[in-house]
Coordinates of C-alpha atoms in Angstrom, one line a residue:
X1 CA 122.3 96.1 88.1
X2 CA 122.6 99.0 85.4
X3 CA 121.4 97.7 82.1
X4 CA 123.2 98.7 79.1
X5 CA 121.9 98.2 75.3
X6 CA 122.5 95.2 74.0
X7 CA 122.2 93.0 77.2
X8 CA 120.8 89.5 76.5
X9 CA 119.4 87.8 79.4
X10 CA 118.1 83.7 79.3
X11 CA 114.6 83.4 80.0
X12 CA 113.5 81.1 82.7
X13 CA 109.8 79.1 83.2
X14 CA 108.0 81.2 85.5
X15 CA 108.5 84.5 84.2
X16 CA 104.9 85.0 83.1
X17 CA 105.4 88.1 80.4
X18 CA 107.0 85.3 78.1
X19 CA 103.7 85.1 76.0
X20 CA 105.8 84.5 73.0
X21 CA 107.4 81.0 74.5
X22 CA 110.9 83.0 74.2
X23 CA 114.3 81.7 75.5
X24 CA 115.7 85.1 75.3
X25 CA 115.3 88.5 75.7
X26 CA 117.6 91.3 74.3
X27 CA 118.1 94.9 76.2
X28 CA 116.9 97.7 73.1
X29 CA 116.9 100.9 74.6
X30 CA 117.3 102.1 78.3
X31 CA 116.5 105.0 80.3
X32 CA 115.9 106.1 84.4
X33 CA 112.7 104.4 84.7
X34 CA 112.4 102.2 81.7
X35 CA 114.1 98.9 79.6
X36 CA 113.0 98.3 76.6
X37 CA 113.1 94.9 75.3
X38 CA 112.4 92.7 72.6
X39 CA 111.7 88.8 73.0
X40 CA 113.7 86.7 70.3
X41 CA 110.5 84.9 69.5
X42 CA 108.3 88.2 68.4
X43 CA 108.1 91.1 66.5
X44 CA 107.3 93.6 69.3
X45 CA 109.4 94.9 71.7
X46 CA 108.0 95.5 75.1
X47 CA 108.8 98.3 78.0
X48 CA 108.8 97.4 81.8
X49 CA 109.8 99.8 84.6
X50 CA 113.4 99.0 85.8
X51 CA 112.1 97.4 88.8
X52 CA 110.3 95.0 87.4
X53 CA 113.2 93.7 85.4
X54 CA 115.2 94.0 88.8
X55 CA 112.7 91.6 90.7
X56 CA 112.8 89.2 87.8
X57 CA 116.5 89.0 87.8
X58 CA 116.9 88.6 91.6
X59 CA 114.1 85.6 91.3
X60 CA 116.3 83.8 88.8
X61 CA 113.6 83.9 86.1
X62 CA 116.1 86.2 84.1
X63 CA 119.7 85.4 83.8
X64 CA 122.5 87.5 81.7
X65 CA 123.6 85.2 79.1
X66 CA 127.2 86.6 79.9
X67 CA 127.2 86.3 83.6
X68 CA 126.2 82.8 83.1
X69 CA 129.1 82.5 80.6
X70 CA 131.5 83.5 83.5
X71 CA 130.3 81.3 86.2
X72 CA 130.3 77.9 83.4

């Protein structure tokens, strides 16, 4: 999947870096290696290597909030 800014993705129970009890997450920045992202429930904004967003996606425990809209 290539991430762009601005991608909003629903968060599911199981993904365990939810420490703020979020529903979703926003895409901030992106670059090769790196999403940054910030959790509609905190201040902070968090970074996680590209293929840890990948293998939460592919799990289901992230889902784009206008993929979803799509398949509805």
């Amino acid at each position: 999947m290539e991430y762009r800014n601005n991608m909003e993705f629903e968060i599911k129970n199981g993904f365990m870096p939810n420490i703020y009890n979020s529903n979703r997450l926003k895409v901030i920045e992106v670059t090769d290696n790196s999403v940054i992202i910030k959790m509609n429930n905190a201040e902070n904004r968090s970074v996680f290597p590209v293929d840890h967003l990948n293998y939460w996606i592919k799990r289901g425990l992230l889902v784009n909030v206008n993929e979803k809209k799509r398949t509805s």
